[in-house]
Amino acid sequence: MSSTTKIEKGYTLITGATSTLGEEVARRRAATDRLLLHGRNLIALEALAYELRAYTDVKIWCYDFSNPARLHDEFLNFLEQDALHVERVVHAAGYLKILPLRSFELVDTVTTFNVNVFSIIEILRVLARKPYREQLRSVVLMSALFSKFGDKGNAIYSASKGALNSLVKGLAVEFPQTRFNSLILGAVRTRMTNHLFLPGADSQRFARYLLGTGNPSEVADGVDFLLKDTLWMTGQELFLDGGASIA
């Protein structure tokens, strides 16, 4: 590592950076952070990086989380190649498939957990290594309202998000120098969830939202709060759901 390498200011890793929520968070954080953008579509990643390099330093890492077998080693090699350090992580990558349980196949379940849970575990296994954990300040995992409440056809997805809620609690105790929190999201219209908002979809699905459904900028607000350097909070679940959880 050269003496000119700026290890004092690391990167904010955003997984699923080319998703609707990932893009919104990336654009918001570009005003203050150096960015490490993850995605599985190299063309989309390069386009987003080109846009945001007008504001900050941006690195990209292309990897398909549906197969995490080599994720740990490839992420470690990626960091070591350019002596990169990560200060913050926002896990926005996600996989959603809504089906009755009888229609789920093992490949669906495995893909859901690979993308939503096992991928971030492999990433954090790298960042838990001594050279990296000393710089890691804050980790935000995007969870979902149905990790707390039942919903037809949503059991597997909800179970994967429930695993994230549990993960932050254990990691907060194991690594007290880093803040680990999950953001419990209600209904937000994104490319992944757009089908739930189309005409003919369940009209009662969103009836419990006292403040209506959310938008990506409101999610970015929640992420900004959880990434505050002065935040006195770890191992917690922050509900951002328009009041749906109390209705």
PDB file of C-alpha atoms in Angstrom:
ATOM      1  CA  MET A   1       0.000   0.000   0.000  1.00  0.00           C
ATOM      2  CA  SER A   2       1.519   3.352  -1.012  1.00  0.00           C
ATOM      3  CA  SER A   3       1.883   6.224   1.438  1.00  0.00           C
ATOM      4  CA  THR A   4      -0.499   8.288  -0.666  1.00  0.00           C
ATOM      5  CA  THR A   5      -3.428   5.849  -0.377  1.00  0.00           C
ATOM      6  CA  LYS A   6      -6.285   7.584   1.452  1.00  0.00           C
ATOM      7  CA  ILE A   7      -7.309   4.843   3.837  1.00  0.00           C
ATOM      8  CA  GLU A   8      -8.671   7.448   6.245  1.00  0.00           C
ATOM      9  CA  LYS A   9     -11.731   7.885   4.036  1.00  0.00           C
ATOM     10  CA  GLY A  10     -13.136   4.605   2.817  1.00  0.00           C
ATOM     11  CA  TYR A  11     -16.009   3.737   0.525  1.00  0.00           C
ATOM     12  CA  THR A  12     -19.720   3.225   0.972  1.00  0.00           C
ATOM     13  CA  LEU A  13     -20.617  -0.149  -0.535  1.00  0.00           C
ATOM     14  CA  ILE A  14     -24.129  -0.279  -1.983  1.00  0.00           C
ATOM     15  CA  THR A  15     -25.236  -3.726  -3.079  1.00  0.00           C
ATOM     16  CA  GLY A  16     -27.912  -3.865  -5.758  1.00  0.00           C
ATOM     17  CA  ALA A  17     -26.904  -0.349  -6.745  1.00  0.00           C
ATOM     18  CA  THR A  18     -28.738  -0.499 -10.072  1.00  0.00           C
ATOM     19  CA  SER A  19     -32.048  -1.426  -8.439  1.00  0.00           C
ATOM     20  CA  THR A  20     -34.573   1.370  -7.918  1.00  0.00           C
ATOM     21  CA  LEU A  21     -33.700   1.795  -4.236  1.00  0.00           C
ATOM     22  CA  GLY A  22     -29.991   1.235  -4.779  1.00  0.00           C
ATOM     23  CA  GLU A  23     -29.843   3.961  -7.409  1.00  0.00           C
ATOM     24  CA  GLU A  24     -31.675   6.416  -5.168  1.00  0.00           C
ATOM     25  CA  VAL A  25     -29.352   5.729  -2.249  1.00  0.00           C
ATOM     26  CA  ALA A  26     -26.282   5.974  -4.506  1.00  0.00           C
ATOM     27  CA  ARG A  27     -27.317   9.325  -5.918  1.00  0.00           C
ATOM     28  CA  ARG A  28     -27.986  10.636  -2.411  1.00  0.00           C
ATOM     29  CA  ARG A  29     -24.708   9.385  -0.950  1.00  0.00           C
ATOM     30  CA  ALA A  30     -22.682  10.673  -3.897  1.00  0.00           C
ATOM     31  CA  ALA A  31     -22.863  14.132  -2.316  1.00  0.00           C
ATOM     32  CA  THR A  32     -20.774  13.027   0.670  1.00  0.00           C
ATOM     33  CA  ASP A  33     -19.254   9.563   0.146  1.00  0.00           C
ATOM     34  CA  ARG A  34     -16.877   7.720  -2.103  1.00  0.00           C
ATOM     35  CA  LEU A  35     -18.914   4.906  -3.607  1.00  0.00           C
ATOM     36  CA  LEU A  36     -18.391   1.219  -4.296  1.00  0.00           C
ATOM     37  CA  LEU A  37     -21.356   0.154  -6.405  1.00  0.00           C
ATOM     38  CA  HIS A  38     -22.317  -3.492  -6.743  1.00  0.00           C
ATOM     39  CA  GLY A  39     -24.633  -5.005  -9.325  1.00  0.00           C
ATOM     40  CA  ARG A  40     -24.943  -7.949 -11.674  1.00  0.00           C
ATOM     41  CA  ASN A  41     -25.454  -5.901 -14.865  1.00  0.00           C
ATOM     42  CA  LEU A  42     -22.116  -4.416 -15.899  1.00  0.00           C
ATOM     43  CA  ILE A  43     -23.609  -2.061 -18.477  1.00  0.00           C
ATOM     44  CA  ALA A  44     -26.060  -0.592 -15.974  1.00  0.00           C
ATOM     45  CA  LEU A  45     -23.300  -0.311 -13.354  1.00  0.00           C
ATOM     46  CA  GLU A  46     -21.009   1.531 -15.727  1.00  0.00           C
ATOM     47  CA  ALA A  47     -23.781   3.929 -16.716  1.00  0.00           C
ATOM     48  CA  LEU A  48     -24.559   4.762 -13.079  1.00  0.00           C
ATOM     49  CA  ALA A  49     -20.877   5.135 -12.236  1.00  0.00           C
ATOM     50  CA  TYR A  50     -20.379   7.483 -15.201  1.00  0.00           C
ATOM     51  CA  GLU A  51     -23.235   9.660 -13.943  1.00  0.00           C
ATOM     52  CA  LEU A  52     -22.009   9.790 -10.348  1.00  0.00           C
ATOM     53  CA  ARG A  53     -18.329  10.348 -11.104  1.00  0.00           C
ATOM     54  CA  ALA A  54     -19.290  13.960 -11.735  1.00  0.00           C
ATOM     55  CA  TYR A  55     -19.706  14.215  -7.941  1.00  0.00           C
ATOM     56  CA  THR A  56     -17.435  11.659  -6.300  1.00  0.00           C
ATOM     57  CA  ASP A  57     -14.974   8.797  -6.678  1.00  0.00           C
ATOM     58  CA  VAL A  58     -16.810   5.651  -7.818  1.00  0.00           C
ATOM     59  CA  LYS A  59     -15.673   2.030  -8.091  1.00  0.00           C
ATOM     60  CA  ILE A  60     -17.827  -0.789  -9.465  1.00  0.00           C
ATOM     61  CA  TRP A  61     -17.990  -4.475  -8.601  1.00  0.00           C
ATOM     62  CA  CYS A  62     -20.032  -6.791 -10.820  1.00  0.00           C
ATOM     63  CA  TYR A  63     -21.157 -10.089  -9.269  1.00  0.00           C
ATOM     64  CA  ASP A  64     -24.314 -12.217  -9.456  1.00  0.00           C
ATOM     65  CA  PHE A  65     -25.449 -12.877  -5.879  1.00  0.00           C
ATOM     66  CA  SER A  66     -27.639 -15.793  -6.939  1.00  0.00           C
ATOM     67  CA  ASN A  67     -24.463 -17.914  -6.830  1.00  0.00           C
ATOM     68  CA  PRO A  68     -22.375 -16.854  -3.811  1.00  0.00           C
ATOM     69  CA  ALA A  69     -19.997 -19.838  -3.807  1.00  0.00           C
ATOM     70  CA  ARG A  70     -16.955 -17.710  -4.698  1.00  0.00           C
ATOM     71  CA  LEU A  71     -18.278 -14.392  -3.454  1.00  0.00           C
ATOM     72  CA  HIS A  72     -16.042 -14.202  -0.352  1.00  0.00           C
ATOM     73  CA  ASP A  73     -12.815 -14.777  -2.260  1.00  0.00           C
ATOM     74  CA  GLU A  74     -13.710 -12.558  -5.194  1.00  0.00           C
ATOM     75  CA  PHE A  75     -14.765  -9.663  -2.960  1.00  0.00           C
ATOM     76  CA  LEU A  76     -11.594  -9.986  -0.895  1.00  0.00           C
ATOM     77  CA  ASN A  77      -9.458 -10.016  -4.050  1.00  0.00           C
ATOM     78  CA  PHE A  78     -11.357  -7.009  -5.370  1.00  0.00           C
ATOM     79  CA  LEU A  79     -10.596  -4.994  -2.229  1.00  0.00           C
ATOM     80  CA  GLU A  80      -6.972  -6.095  -2.054  1.00  0.00           C
ATOM     81  CA  GLN A  81      -6.281  -5.291  -5.703  1.00  0.00           C
ATOM     82  CA  ASP A  82      -6.703  -1.538  -5.147  1.00  0.00           C
ATOM     83  CA  ALA A  83      -6.230  -1.450  -1.350  1.00  0.00           C
ATOM     84  CA  LEU A  84      -9.856  -0.390  -0.865  1.00  0.00           C
ATOM     85  CA  HIS A  85     -11.510   0.037   2.522  1.00  0.00           C
ATOM     86  CA  VAL A  86     -15.230   0.089   3.223  1.00  0.00           C
ATOM     87  CA  GLU A  87     -16.657   2.405   5.892  1.00  0.00           C
ATOM     88  CA  ARG A  88     -20.362   1.835   5.287  1.00  0.00           C
ATOM     89  CA  VAL A  89     -22.527  -0.865   3.729  1.00  0.00           C
ATOM     90  CA  VAL A  90     -26.084  -0.584   2.415  1.00  0.00           C
ATOM     91  CA  HIS A  91     -27.493  -3.962   1.389  1.00  0.00           C
ATOM     92  CA  ALA A  92     -30.123  -3.019  -1.177  1.00  0.00           C
ATOM     93  CA  ALA A  93     -29.794  -6.138  -3.337  1.00  0.00           C
ATOM     94  CA  GLY A  94     -32.901  -8.272  -3.178  1.00  0.00           C
ATOM     95  CA  TYR A  95     -34.866 -11.040  -4.849  1.00  0.00           C
ATOM     96  CA  LEU A  96     -38.652 -11.220  -4.616  1.00  0.00           C
ATOM     97  CA  LYS A  97     -40.888 -14.029  -5.844  1.00  0.00           C
ATOM     98  CA  ILE A  98     -44.455 -14.206  -4.564  1.00  0.00           C
ATOM     99  CA  LEU A  99     -46.045 -17.638  -4.931  1.00  0.00           C
ATOM    100  CA  PRO A 100     -48.068 -20.051  -2.804  1.00  0.00           C
ATOM    101  CA  LEU A 101     -45.694 -22.276  -0.881  1.00  0.00           C
ATOM    102  CA  ARG A 102     -46.842 -25.364  -2.823  1.00  0.00           C
ATOM    103  CA  SER A 103     -45.600 -23.704  -6.028  1.00  0.00           C
ATOM    104  CA  PHE A 104     -42.128 -22.884  -4.685  1.00  0.00           C
ATOM    105  CA  GLU A 105     -39.289 -25.105  -5.845  1.00  0.00           C
ATOM    106  CA  LEU A 106     -36.009 -25.518  -4.030  1.00  0.00           C
ATOM    107  CA  VAL A 107     -34.215 -23.376  -6.599  1.00  0.00           C
ATOM    108  CA  ASP A 108     -36.573 -20.479  -5.795  1.00  0.00           C
ATOM    109  CA  THR A 109     -35.902 -20.753  -2.079  1.00  0.00           C
ATOM    110  CA  VAL A 110     -32.148 -21.068  -2.545  1.00  0.00           C
ATOM    111  CA  THR A 111     -32.015 -18.069  -4.889  1.00  0.00           C
ATOM    112  CA  THR A 112     -34.060 -15.965  -2.468  1.00  0.00           C
ATOM    113  CA  PHE A 113     -31.726 -16.713   0.440  1.00  0.00           C
ATOM    114  CA  ASN A 114     -28.575 -16.444  -1.693  1.00  0.00           C
ATOM    115  CA  VAL A 115     -29.407 -12.930  -2.848  1.00  0.00           C
ATOM    116  CA  ASN A 116     -31.113 -11.598   0.266  1.00  0.00           C
ATOM    117  CA  VAL A 117     -29.062 -13.212   3.051  1.00  0.00           C
ATOM    118  CA  PHE A 118     -26.048 -15.343   2.166  1.00  0.00           C
ATOM    119  CA  SER A 119     -24.517 -12.685  -0.090  1.00  0.00           C
ATOM    120  CA  ILE A 120     -24.290 -10.075   2.658  1.00  0.00           C
ATOM    121  CA  ILE A 121     -22.995 -12.675   5.120  1.00  0.00           C
ATOM    122  CA  GLU A 122     -20.139 -13.468   2.726  1.00  0.00           C
ATOM    123  CA  ILE A 123     -19.393  -9.759   2.270  1.00  0.00           C
ATOM    124  CA  LEU A 124     -19.385  -9.154   6.007  1.00  0.00           C
ATOM    125  CA  ARG A 125     -17.118 -12.161   6.546  1.00  0.00           C
ATOM    126  CA  VAL A 126     -14.546 -10.276   4.483  1.00  0.00           C
ATOM    127  CA  LEU A 127     -15.131  -6.978   6.265  1.00  0.00           C
ATOM    128  CA  ALA A 128     -14.838  -8.725   9.648  1.00  0.00           C
ATOM    129  CA  ARG A 129     -11.163  -9.405   8.918  1.00  0.00           C
ATOM    130  CA  LYS A 130      -8.860  -7.267  11.014  1.00  0.00           C
ATOM    131  CA  PRO A 131      -7.595  -4.912   8.281  1.00  0.00           C
ATOM    132  CA  TYR A 132     -11.182  -4.040   7.354  1.00  0.00           C
ATOM    133  CA  ARG A 133     -13.258  -4.216  10.528  1.00  0.00           C
ATOM    134  CA  GLU A 134     -11.300  -1.357  12.084  1.00  0.00           C
ATOM    135  CA  GLN A 135     -12.640   0.970   9.371  1.00  0.00           C
ATOM    136  CA  LEU A 136     -16.188  -0.359   9.096  1.00  0.00           C
ATOM    137  CA  ARG A 137     -18.530   2.134  10.779  1.00  0.00           C
ATOM    138  CA  SER A 138     -22.086   1.290   9.824  1.00  0.00           C
ATOM    139  CA  VAL A 139     -24.090  -1.438   8.069  1.00  0.00           C
ATOM    140  CA  VAL A 140     -27.713  -1.031   6.959  1.00  0.00           C
ATOM    141  CA  LEU A 141     -29.676  -4.068   5.791  1.00  0.00           C
ATOM    142  CA  MET A 142     -32.928  -3.449   3.930  1.00  0.00           C
ATOM    143  CA  SER A 143     -35.633  -5.675   5.374  1.00  0.00           C
ATOM    144  CA  ALA A 144     -39.386  -5.764   4.824  1.00  0.00           C
ATOM    145  CA  LEU A 145     -42.618  -5.305   6.734  1.00  0.00           C
ATOM    146  CA  PHE A 146     -43.663  -8.878   6.038  1.00  0.00           C
ATOM    147  CA  SER A 147     -40.682 -10.131   8.024  1.00  0.00           C
ATOM    148  CA  LYS A 148     -42.909  -9.134  10.961  1.00  0.00           C
ATOM    149  CA  PHE A 149     -46.416  -9.750   9.603  1.00  0.00           C
ATOM    150  CA  GLY A 150     -47.880 -12.594   7.569  1.00  0.00           C
ATOM    151  CA  ASP A 151     -48.801 -12.300   3.899  1.00  0.00           C
ATOM    152  CA  LYS A 152     -50.077 -14.900   1.452  1.00  0.00           C
ATOM    153  CA  GLY A 153     -47.477 -16.104  -1.009  1.00  0.00           C
ATOM    154  CA  ASN A 154     -44.723 -14.224   0.795  1.00  0.00           C
ATOM    155  CA  ALA A 155     -43.463 -16.751   3.341  1.00  0.00           C
ATOM    156  CA  ILE A 156     -40.063 -17.469   1.772  1.00  0.00           C
ATOM    157  CA  TYR A 157     -39.213 -13.844   1.014  1.00  0.00           C
ATOM    158  CA  SER A 158     -40.382 -12.853   4.498  1.00  0.00           C
ATOM    159  CA  ALA A 159     -38.248 -15.572   6.080  1.00  0.00           C
ATOM    160  CA  SER A 160     -35.154 -14.293   4.272  1.00  0.00           C
ATOM    161  CA  LYS A 161     -35.803 -10.750   5.501  1.00  0.00           C
ATOM    162  CA  GLY A 162     -36.446 -12.029   9.015  1.00  0.00           C
ATOM    163  CA  ALA A 163     -32.979 -13.593   8.889  1.00  0.00           C
ATOM    164  CA  LEU A 164     -31.519 -10.142   8.230  1.00  0.00           C
ATOM    165  CA  ASN A 165     -33.302  -8.738  11.288  1.00  0.00           C
ATOM    166  CA  SER A 166     -31.708 -11.427  13.428  1.00  0.00           C
ATOM    167  CA  LEU A 167     -28.327 -10.999  11.775  1.00  0.00           C
ATOM    168  CA  VAL A 168     -27.964  -7.354  12.812  1.00  0.00           C
ATOM    169  CA  LYS A 169     -28.537  -8.226  16.455  1.00  0.00           C
ATOM    170  CA  GLY A 170     -25.836 -10.856  16.625  1.00  0.00           C
ATOM    171  CA  LEU A 171     -23.329  -8.788  14.655  1.00  0.00           C
ATOM    172  CA  ALA A 172     -23.978  -5.660  16.732  1.00  0.00           C
ATOM    173  CA  VAL A 173     -22.880  -7.581  19.828  1.00  0.00           C
ATOM    174  CA  GLU A 174     -19.946  -9.309  18.122  1.00  0.00           C
ATOM    175  CA  PHE A 175     -18.600  -6.097  16.568  1.00  0.00           C
ATOM    176  CA  PRO A 176     -19.551  -3.197  18.863  1.00  0.00           C
ATOM    177  CA  GLN A 177     -17.273  -0.774  17.016  1.00  0.00           C
ATOM    178  CA  THR A 178     -19.662  -0.972  14.026  1.00  0.00           C
ATOM    179  CA  ARG A 179     -23.350  -0.067  13.969  1.00  0.00           C
ATOM    180  CA  PHE A 180     -25.614  -2.748  12.453  1.00  0.00           C
ATOM    181  CA  ASN A 181     -29.281  -1.892  11.848  1.00  0.00           C
ATOM    182  CA  SER A 182     -32.096  -3.071   9.596  1.00  0.00           C
ATOM    183  CA  LEU A 183     -34.603  -0.872   7.797  1.00  0.00           C
ATOM    184  CA  ILE A 184     -38.066  -2.457   7.847  1.00  0.00           C
ATOM    185  CA  LEU A 185     -39.672  -1.197   4.638  1.00  0.00           C
ATOM    186  CA  GLY A 186     -43.347  -1.103   3.875  1.00  0.00           C
ATOM    187  CA  ALA A 187     -44.671  -0.933   0.325  1.00  0.00           C
ATOM    188  CA  VAL A 188     -42.455   1.145  -1.960  1.00  0.00           C
ATOM    189  CA  ARG A 189     -43.054   1.227  -5.693  1.00  0.00           C
ATOM    190  CA  THR A 190     -39.930  -0.021  -7.466  1.00  0.00           C
ATOM    191  CA  ARG A 191     -39.186  -1.962 -10.624  1.00  0.00           C
ATOM    192  CA  MET A 192     -39.190  -5.164  -8.543  1.00  0.00           C
ATOM    193  CA  THR A 193     -42.552  -4.453  -6.868  1.00  0.00           C
ATOM    194  CA  ASN A 194     -44.311  -2.615  -9.694  1.00  0.00           C
ATOM    195  CA  HIS A 195     -46.547  -5.606 -10.459  1.00  0.00           C
ATOM    196  CA  LEU A 196     -48.153  -5.238  -7.022  1.00  0.00           C
ATOM    197  CA  PHE A 197     -49.428  -1.770  -7.952  1.00  0.00           C
ATOM    198  CA  LEU A 198     -50.889  -2.612 -11.370  1.00  0.00           C
ATOM    199  CA  PRO A 199     -54.645  -2.568 -12.066  1.00  0.00           C
ATOM    200  CA  GLY A 200     -56.127  -5.918 -11.156  1.00  0.00           C
ATOM    201  CA  ALA A 201     -53.730  -6.505  -8.257  1.00  0.00           C
ATOM    202  CA  ASP A 202     -55.098  -6.931  -4.727  1.00  0.00           C
ATOM    203  CA  SER A 203     -56.772  -3.573  -4.037  1.00  0.00           C
ATOM    204  CA  GLN A 204     -56.726  -4.151  -0.271  1.00  0.00           C
ATOM    205  CA  ARG A 205     -52.990  -4.854  -0.033  1.00  0.00           C
ATOM    206  CA  PHE A 206     -52.188  -1.230   0.779  1.00  0.00           C
ATOM    207  CA  ALA A 207     -55.330  -0.290   2.711  1.00  0.00           C
ATOM    208  CA  ARG A 208     -53.501  -0.318   6.072  1.00  0.00           C
ATOM    209  CA  TYR A 209     -50.987   2.375   5.044  1.00  0.00           C
ATOM    210  CA  LEU A 210     -52.027   5.432   7.076  1.00  0.00           C
ATOM    211  CA  LEU A 211     -49.697   7.732   5.132  1.00  0.00           C
ATOM    212  CA  GLY A 212     -49.962   5.915   1.823  1.00  0.00           C
ATOM    213  CA  THR A 213     -47.244   3.852   0.192  1.00  0.00           C
ATOM    214  CA  GLY A 214     -43.661   5.043   0.059  1.00  0.00           C
ATOM    215  CA  ASN A 215     -41.254   6.273  -2.586  1.00  0.00           C
ATOM    216  CA  PRO A 216     -37.523   5.691  -3.058  1.00  0.00           C
ATOM    217  CA  SER A 217     -36.491   9.131  -1.784  1.00  0.00           C
ATOM    218  CA  GLU A 218     -38.124   8.365   1.565  1.00  0.00           C
ATOM    219  CA  VAL A 219     -36.121   5.149   1.777  1.00  0.00           C
ATOM    220  CA  ALA A 220     -32.945   7.136   1.091  1.00  0.00           C
ATOM    221  CA  ASP A 221     -33.916   9.415   3.990  1.00  0.00           C
ATOM    222  CA  GLY A 222     -34.062   6.385   6.270  1.00  0.00           C
ATOM    223  CA  VAL A 223     -30.684   5.145   5.050  1.00  0.00           C
ATOM    224  CA  ASP A 224     -29.144   8.571   5.626  1.00  0.00           C
ATOM    225  CA  PHE A 225     -30.412   8.511   9.202  1.00  0.00           C
ATOM    226  CA  LEU A 226     -28.973   5.063   9.905  1.00  0.00           C
ATOM    227  CA  LEU A 227     -25.605   6.013   8.383  1.00  0.00           C
ATOM    228  CA  LYS A 228     -25.145   9.122  10.524  1.00  0.00           C
ATOM    229  CA  ASP A 229     -21.737   9.029  12.178  1.00  0.00           C
ATOM    230  CA  THR A 230     -23.254  10.247  15.465  1.00  0.00           C
ATOM    231  CA  LEU A 231     -26.103   7.728  15.556  1.00  0.00           C
ATOM    232  CA  TRP A 232     -26.524   6.206  19.037  1.00  0.00           C
ATOM    233  CA  MET A 233     -28.241   3.053  17.832  1.00  0.00           C
ATOM    234  CA  THR A 234     -27.195  -0.461  16.887  1.00  0.00           C
ATOM    235  CA  GLY A 235     -28.764  -3.893  16.553  1.00  0.00           C
ATOM    236  CA  GLN A 236     -32.148  -2.299  15.935  1.00  0.00           C
ATOM    237  CA  GLU A 237     -35.011  -2.435  13.437  1.00  0.00           C
ATOM    238  CA  LEU A 238     -36.283   0.891  12.120  1.00  0.00           C
ATOM    239  CA  PHE A 239     -39.817   0.735  10.695  1.00  0.00           C
ATOM    240  CA  LEU A 240     -40.355   2.884   7.609  1.00  0.00           C
ATOM    241  CA  ASP A 241     -43.826   1.831   6.572  1.00  0.00           C
ATOM    242  CA  GLY A 242     -46.260   4.739   6.424  1.00  0.00           C
ATOM    243  CA  GLY A 243     -47.944   3.546   9.610  1.00  0.00           C
ATOM    244  CA  ALA A 244     -48.890   0.124   8.213  1.00  0.00           C
ATOM    245  CA  SER A 245     -47.458  -1.742  11.211  1.00  0.00           C
ATOM    246  CA  ILE A 246     -49.773   0.032  13.675  1.00  0.00           C
ATOM    247  CA  ALA A 247     -52.990   0.122  11.626  1.00  0.00           C
TER     248      ALA A 247
END
